[in-house]
mmCIF file of C-alpha atoms in Angstrom:
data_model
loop_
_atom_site.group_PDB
_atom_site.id
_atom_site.type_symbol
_atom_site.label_atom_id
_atom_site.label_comp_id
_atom_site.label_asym_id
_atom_site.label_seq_id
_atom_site.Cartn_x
_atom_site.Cartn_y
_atom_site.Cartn_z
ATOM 1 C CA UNK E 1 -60.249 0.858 0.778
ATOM 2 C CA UNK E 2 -63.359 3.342 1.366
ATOM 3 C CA UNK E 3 -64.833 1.739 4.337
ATOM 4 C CA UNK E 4 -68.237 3.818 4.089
ATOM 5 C CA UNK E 5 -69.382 4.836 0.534
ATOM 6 C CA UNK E 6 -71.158 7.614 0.219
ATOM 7 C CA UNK E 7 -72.926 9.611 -3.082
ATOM 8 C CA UNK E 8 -73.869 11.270 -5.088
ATOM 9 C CA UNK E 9 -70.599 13.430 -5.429
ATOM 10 C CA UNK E 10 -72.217 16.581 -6.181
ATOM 11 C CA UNK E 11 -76.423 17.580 -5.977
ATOM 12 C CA UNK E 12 -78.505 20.235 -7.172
ATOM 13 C CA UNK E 13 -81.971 20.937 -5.409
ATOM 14 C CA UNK E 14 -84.172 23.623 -6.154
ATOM 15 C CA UNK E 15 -85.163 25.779 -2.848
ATOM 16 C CA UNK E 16 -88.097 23.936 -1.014
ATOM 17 C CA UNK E 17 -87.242 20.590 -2.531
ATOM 18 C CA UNK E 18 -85.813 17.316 -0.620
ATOM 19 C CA UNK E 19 -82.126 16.768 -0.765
ATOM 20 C CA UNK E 20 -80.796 12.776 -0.035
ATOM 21 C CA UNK E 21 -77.404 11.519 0.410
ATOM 22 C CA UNK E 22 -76.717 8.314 0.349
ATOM 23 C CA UNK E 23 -73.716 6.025 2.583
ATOM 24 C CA UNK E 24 -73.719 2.253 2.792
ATOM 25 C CA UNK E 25 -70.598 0.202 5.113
ATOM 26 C CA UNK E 26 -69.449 -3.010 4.710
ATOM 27 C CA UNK E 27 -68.400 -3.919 8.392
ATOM 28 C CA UNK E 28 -71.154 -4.661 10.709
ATOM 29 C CA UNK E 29 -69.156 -3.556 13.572
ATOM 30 C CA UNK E 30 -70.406 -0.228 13.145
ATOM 31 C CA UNK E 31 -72.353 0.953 15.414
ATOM 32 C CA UNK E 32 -72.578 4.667 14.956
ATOM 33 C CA UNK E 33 -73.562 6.993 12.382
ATOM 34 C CA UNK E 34 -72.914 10.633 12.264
ATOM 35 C CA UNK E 35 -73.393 13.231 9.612
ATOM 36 C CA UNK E 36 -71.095 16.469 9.197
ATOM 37 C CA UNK E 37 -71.666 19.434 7.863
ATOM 38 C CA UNK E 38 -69.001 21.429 5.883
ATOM 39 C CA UNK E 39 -68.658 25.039 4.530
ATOM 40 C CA UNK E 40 -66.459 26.420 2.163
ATOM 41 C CA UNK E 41 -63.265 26.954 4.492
ATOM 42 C CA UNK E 42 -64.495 25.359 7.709
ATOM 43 C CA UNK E 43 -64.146 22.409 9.591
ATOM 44 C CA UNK E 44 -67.013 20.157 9.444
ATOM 45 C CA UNK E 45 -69.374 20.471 12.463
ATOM 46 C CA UNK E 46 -71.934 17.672 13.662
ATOM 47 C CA UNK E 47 -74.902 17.676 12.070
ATOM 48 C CA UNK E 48 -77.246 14.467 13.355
ATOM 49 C CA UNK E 49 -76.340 11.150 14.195
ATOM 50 C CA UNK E 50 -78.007 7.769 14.652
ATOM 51 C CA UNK E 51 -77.596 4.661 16.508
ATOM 52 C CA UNK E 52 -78.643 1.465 14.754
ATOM 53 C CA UNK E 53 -81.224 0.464 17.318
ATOM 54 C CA UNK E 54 -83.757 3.182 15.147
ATOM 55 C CA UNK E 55 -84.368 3.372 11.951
ATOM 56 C CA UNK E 56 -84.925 7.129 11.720
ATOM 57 C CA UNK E 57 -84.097 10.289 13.340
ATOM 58 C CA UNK E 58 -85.381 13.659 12.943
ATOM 59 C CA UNK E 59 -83.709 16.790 14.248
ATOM 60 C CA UNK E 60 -85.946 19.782 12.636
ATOM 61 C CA UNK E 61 -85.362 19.225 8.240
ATOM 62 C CA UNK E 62 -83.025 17.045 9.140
ATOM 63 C CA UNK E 63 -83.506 13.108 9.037
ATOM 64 C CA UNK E 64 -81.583 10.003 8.992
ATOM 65 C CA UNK E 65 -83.683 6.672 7.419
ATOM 66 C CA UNK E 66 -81.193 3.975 8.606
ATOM 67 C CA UNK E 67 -81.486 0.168 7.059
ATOM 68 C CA UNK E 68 -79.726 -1.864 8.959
ATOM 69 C CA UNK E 69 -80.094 -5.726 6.931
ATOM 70 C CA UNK E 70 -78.825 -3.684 3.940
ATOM 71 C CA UNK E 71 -76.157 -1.588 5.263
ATOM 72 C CA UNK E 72 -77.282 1.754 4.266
ATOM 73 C CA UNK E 73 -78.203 4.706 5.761
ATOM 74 C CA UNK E 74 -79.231 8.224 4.185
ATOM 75 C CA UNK E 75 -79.683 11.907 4.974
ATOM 76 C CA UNK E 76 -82.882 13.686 3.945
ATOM 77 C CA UNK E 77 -82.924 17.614 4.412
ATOM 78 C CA UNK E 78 -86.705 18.547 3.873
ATOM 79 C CA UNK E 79 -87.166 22.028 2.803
ATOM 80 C CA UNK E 80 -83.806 22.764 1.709
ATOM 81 C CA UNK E 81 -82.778 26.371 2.033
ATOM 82 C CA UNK E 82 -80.041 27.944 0.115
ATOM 83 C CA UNK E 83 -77.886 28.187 3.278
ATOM 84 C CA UNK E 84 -77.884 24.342 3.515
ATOM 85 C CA UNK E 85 -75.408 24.674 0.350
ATOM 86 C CA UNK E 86 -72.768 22.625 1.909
ATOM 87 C CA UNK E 87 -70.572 19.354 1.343
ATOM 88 C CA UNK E 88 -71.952 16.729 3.958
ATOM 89 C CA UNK E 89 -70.022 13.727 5.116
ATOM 90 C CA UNK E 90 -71.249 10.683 6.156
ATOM 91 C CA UNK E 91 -69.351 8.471 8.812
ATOM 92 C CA UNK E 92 -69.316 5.333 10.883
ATOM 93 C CA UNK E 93 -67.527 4.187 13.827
ATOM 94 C CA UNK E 94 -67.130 0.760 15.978
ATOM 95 C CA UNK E 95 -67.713 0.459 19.500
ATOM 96 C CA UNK E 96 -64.575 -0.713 20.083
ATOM 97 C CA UNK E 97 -62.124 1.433 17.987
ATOM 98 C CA UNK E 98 -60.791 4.977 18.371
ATOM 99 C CA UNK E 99 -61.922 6.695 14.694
ATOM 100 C CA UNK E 100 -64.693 7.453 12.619
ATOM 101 C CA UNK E 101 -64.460 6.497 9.171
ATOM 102 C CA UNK E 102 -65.886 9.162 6.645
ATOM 103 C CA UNK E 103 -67.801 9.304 3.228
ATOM 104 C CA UNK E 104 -66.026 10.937 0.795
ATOM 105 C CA UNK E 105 -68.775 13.536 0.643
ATOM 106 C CA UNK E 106 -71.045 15.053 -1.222
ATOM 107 C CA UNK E 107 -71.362 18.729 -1.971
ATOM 108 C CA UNK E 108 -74.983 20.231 -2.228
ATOM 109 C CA UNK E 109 -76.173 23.198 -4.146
ATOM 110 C CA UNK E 110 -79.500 24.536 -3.196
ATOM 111 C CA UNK E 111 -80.621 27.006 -5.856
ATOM 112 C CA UNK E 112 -83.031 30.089 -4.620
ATOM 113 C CA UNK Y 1 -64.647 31.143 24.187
ATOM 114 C CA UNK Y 2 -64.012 27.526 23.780
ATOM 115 C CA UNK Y 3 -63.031 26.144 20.673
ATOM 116 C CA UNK Y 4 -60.090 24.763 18.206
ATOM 117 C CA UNK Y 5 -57.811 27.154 16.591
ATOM 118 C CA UNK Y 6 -55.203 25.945 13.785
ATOM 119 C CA UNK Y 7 -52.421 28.237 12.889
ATOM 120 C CA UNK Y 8 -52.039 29.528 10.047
ATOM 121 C CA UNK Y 9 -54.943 29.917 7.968
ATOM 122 C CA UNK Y 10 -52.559 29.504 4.665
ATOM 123 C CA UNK Y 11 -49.075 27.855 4.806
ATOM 124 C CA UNK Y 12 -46.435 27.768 1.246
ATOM 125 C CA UNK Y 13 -43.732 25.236 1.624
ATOM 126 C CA UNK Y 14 -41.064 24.591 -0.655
ATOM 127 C CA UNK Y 15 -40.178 20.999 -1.898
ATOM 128 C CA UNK Y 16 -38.096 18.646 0.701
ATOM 129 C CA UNK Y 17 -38.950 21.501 3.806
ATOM 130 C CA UNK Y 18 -40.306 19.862 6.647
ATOM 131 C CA UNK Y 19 -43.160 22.103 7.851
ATOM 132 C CA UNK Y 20 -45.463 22.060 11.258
ATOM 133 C CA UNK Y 21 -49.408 22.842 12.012
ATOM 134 C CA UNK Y 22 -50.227 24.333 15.248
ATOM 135 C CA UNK Y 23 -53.452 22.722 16.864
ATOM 136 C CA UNK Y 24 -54.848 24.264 19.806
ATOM 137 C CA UNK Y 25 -58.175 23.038 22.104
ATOM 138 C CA UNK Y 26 -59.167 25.371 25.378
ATOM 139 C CA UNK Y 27 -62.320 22.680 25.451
ATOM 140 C CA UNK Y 28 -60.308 20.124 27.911
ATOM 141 C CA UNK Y 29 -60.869 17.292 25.610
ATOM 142 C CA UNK Y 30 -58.690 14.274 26.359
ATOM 143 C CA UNK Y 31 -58.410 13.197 22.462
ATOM 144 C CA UNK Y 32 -57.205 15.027 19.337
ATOM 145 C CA UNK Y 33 -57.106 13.970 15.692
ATOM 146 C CA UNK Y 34 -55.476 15.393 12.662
ATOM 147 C CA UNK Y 35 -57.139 14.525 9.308
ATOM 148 C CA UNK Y 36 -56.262 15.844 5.547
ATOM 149 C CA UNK Y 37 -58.714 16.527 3.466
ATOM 150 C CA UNK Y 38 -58.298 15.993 -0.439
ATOM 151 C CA UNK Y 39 -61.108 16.859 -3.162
ATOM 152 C CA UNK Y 40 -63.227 13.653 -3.787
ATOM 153 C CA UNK Y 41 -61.411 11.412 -0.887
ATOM 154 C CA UNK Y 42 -63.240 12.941 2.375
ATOM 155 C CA UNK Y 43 -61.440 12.877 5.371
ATOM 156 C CA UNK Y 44 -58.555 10.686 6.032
ATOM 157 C CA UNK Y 45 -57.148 10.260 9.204
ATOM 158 C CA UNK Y 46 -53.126 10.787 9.869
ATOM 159 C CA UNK Y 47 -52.823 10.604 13.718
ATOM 160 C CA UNK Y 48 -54.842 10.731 16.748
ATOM 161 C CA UNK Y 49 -54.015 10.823 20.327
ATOM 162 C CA UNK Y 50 -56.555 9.718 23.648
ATOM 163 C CA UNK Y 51 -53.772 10.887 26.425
ATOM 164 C CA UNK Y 52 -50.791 13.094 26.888
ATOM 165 C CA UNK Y 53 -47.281 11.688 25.986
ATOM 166 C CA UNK Y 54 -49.665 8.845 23.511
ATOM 167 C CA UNK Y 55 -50.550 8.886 20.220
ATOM 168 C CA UNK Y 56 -51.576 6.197 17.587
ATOM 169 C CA UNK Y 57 -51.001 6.153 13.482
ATOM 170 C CA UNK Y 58 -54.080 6.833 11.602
ATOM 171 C CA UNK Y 59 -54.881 5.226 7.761
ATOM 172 C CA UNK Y 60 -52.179 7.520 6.201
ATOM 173 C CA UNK Y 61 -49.664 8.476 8.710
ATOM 174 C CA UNK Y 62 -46.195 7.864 6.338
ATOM 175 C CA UNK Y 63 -44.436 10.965 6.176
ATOM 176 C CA UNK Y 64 -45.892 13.111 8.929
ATOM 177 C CA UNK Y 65 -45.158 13.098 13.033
ATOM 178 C CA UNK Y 66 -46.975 14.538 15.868
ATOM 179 C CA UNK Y 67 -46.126 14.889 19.637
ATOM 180 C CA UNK Y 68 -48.986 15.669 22.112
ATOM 181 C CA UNK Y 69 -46.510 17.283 25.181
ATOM 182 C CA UNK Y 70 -49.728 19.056 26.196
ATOM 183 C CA UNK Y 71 -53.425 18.313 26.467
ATOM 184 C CA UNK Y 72 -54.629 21.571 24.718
ATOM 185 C CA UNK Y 73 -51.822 21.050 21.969
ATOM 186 C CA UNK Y 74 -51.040 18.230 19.212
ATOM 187 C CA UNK Y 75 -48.474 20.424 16.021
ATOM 188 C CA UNK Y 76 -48.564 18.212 13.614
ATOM 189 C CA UNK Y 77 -45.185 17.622 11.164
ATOM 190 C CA UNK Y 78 -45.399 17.259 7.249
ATOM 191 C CA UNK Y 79 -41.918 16.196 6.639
ATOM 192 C CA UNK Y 80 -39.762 16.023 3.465
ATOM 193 C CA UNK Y 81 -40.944 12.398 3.337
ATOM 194 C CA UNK Y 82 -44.505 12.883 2.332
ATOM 195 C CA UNK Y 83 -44.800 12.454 -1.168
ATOM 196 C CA UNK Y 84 -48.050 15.013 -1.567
ATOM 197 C CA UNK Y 85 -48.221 17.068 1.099
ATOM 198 C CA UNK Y 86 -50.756 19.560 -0.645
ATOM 199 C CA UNK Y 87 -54.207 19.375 1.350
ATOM 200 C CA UNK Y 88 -56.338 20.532 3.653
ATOM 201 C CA UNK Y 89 -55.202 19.833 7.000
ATOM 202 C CA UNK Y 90 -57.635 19.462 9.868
ATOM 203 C CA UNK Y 91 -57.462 19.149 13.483
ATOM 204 C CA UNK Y 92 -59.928 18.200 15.689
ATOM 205 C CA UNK Y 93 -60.746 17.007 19.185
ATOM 206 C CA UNK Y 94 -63.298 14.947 21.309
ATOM 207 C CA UNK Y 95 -64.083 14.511 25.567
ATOM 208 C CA UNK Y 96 -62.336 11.255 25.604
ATOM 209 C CA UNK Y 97 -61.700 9.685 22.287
ATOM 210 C CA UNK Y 98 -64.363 6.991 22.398
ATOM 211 C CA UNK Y 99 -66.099 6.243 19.306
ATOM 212 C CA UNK Y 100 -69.475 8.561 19.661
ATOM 213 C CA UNK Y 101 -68.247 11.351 20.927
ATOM 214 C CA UNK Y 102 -68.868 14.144 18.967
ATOM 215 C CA UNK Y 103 -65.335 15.766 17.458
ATOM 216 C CA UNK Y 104 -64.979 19.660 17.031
ATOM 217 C CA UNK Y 105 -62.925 20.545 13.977
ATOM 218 C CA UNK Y 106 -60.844 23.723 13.885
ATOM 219 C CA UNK Y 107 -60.713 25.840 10.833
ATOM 220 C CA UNK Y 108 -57.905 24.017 9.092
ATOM 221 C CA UNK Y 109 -54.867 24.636 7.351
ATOM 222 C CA UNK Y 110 -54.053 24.837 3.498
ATOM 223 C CA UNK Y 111 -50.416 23.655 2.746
ATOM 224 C CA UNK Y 112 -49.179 24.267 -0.715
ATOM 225 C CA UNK Y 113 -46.063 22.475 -2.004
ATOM 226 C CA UNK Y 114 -44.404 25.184 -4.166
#
């Protein structure tokens, strides 16, 4: 069972434009929220990560809206670049466990 | 220069070979995790490990093995017994293995089932 759902699958954003990903969870155990960044033949790498004590954290084009009474949180990339072309993954993990649980991803195209 | 390396880039096994992934860390991290990636399923996790000598199952750990004999290295096994061993294998590590500490991922391996 996906424990954090994450979509859309696949997005296309003009250069300039806004990209969002959305992930929502289930278990309210989780207390932290990272996002990785993927490209083709890489490991993923940390992108930004929130606690849910905020609702929103900025790092550059990079923000995370988190809603915690609904059990979602997003990614927003402002300005998106055609180097942000990547597959992002969304995850959670629980203060008192040993893994992070992952999004199934979503790969973004960011047309020049 | 501090980082993950996974050996080899590309790896072709035949059918009922048992087949191993090398995993190395020069970062000192206590913990190490091995993942396999498959198109539209994200990252699963297969084993992880917090401490020399220890490691724990992951979500989908039936058919693979691991041993963690030192801290910088955690090979992991695909045997015979894994029913669909084609993925992307990834291996990654963190300071201590508590939940938000950031993991490094290494490059990853592609197995192929012939």
């Amino acid at each position: 069972q996906q424990q954090v759902k994450q979509s859309p699958q696949s997005l296309i954003v003009q250069k300039g434009g806004i990209s969002i990903i959305n992930c929502a969870y289930e278990n309210t155990a989780f207390d932290y929220f990272p996002w990785y960044q993927q490209f083709p033949g890489k490991g993923p790498a940390l992108l930004i990560a929130i606690r849910p004590d905020v609702s929103e954290k900025k790092e550059g084009r990079f923000t995370i809206s988190f809603n915690k009474s609904a059990k979602q949180f997003s990614l927003h990339i402002m300005d998106s670049q055609p180097g942000d072309s990547a597959t992002y993954f969304c995850a959670a993990s629980k203060n008192t466990g040993n893994q992070f649980y992952f999004g199934t991803g979503t790969s973004l195209t960011v047309i020049p | 220069d501090g980082g993950i390396t996974q050996s080899p880039k590309y790896l072709f096994r035949k059918e009922g070979q048992n087949v191993t992934l090398s995993c190395e860390q020069n970062l000192n991290h206590d913990a190490m995790y091995w993942y396999r990636q498959d198109p539209g399923q994200g990252l699963r996790l297969i084993y992880y490990s917090q401490i020399v000598n220890d490691f724990q199952k992951g979500d989908i750990a039936e058919g693979y093995s691991v041993s963690r004999e030192k801290k910088e290295s955690f090979p992991l096994t695909v045997t015979s017994a894994q029913k669909n061993p084609t993925a992307f294998y990834l291996c990654a590590s963190s300071i201590r293995g508590s939940p938000t500490d950031t993991q490094y991922f290494g490059p990853g391996t592609r197995l192929t089932v012939l």
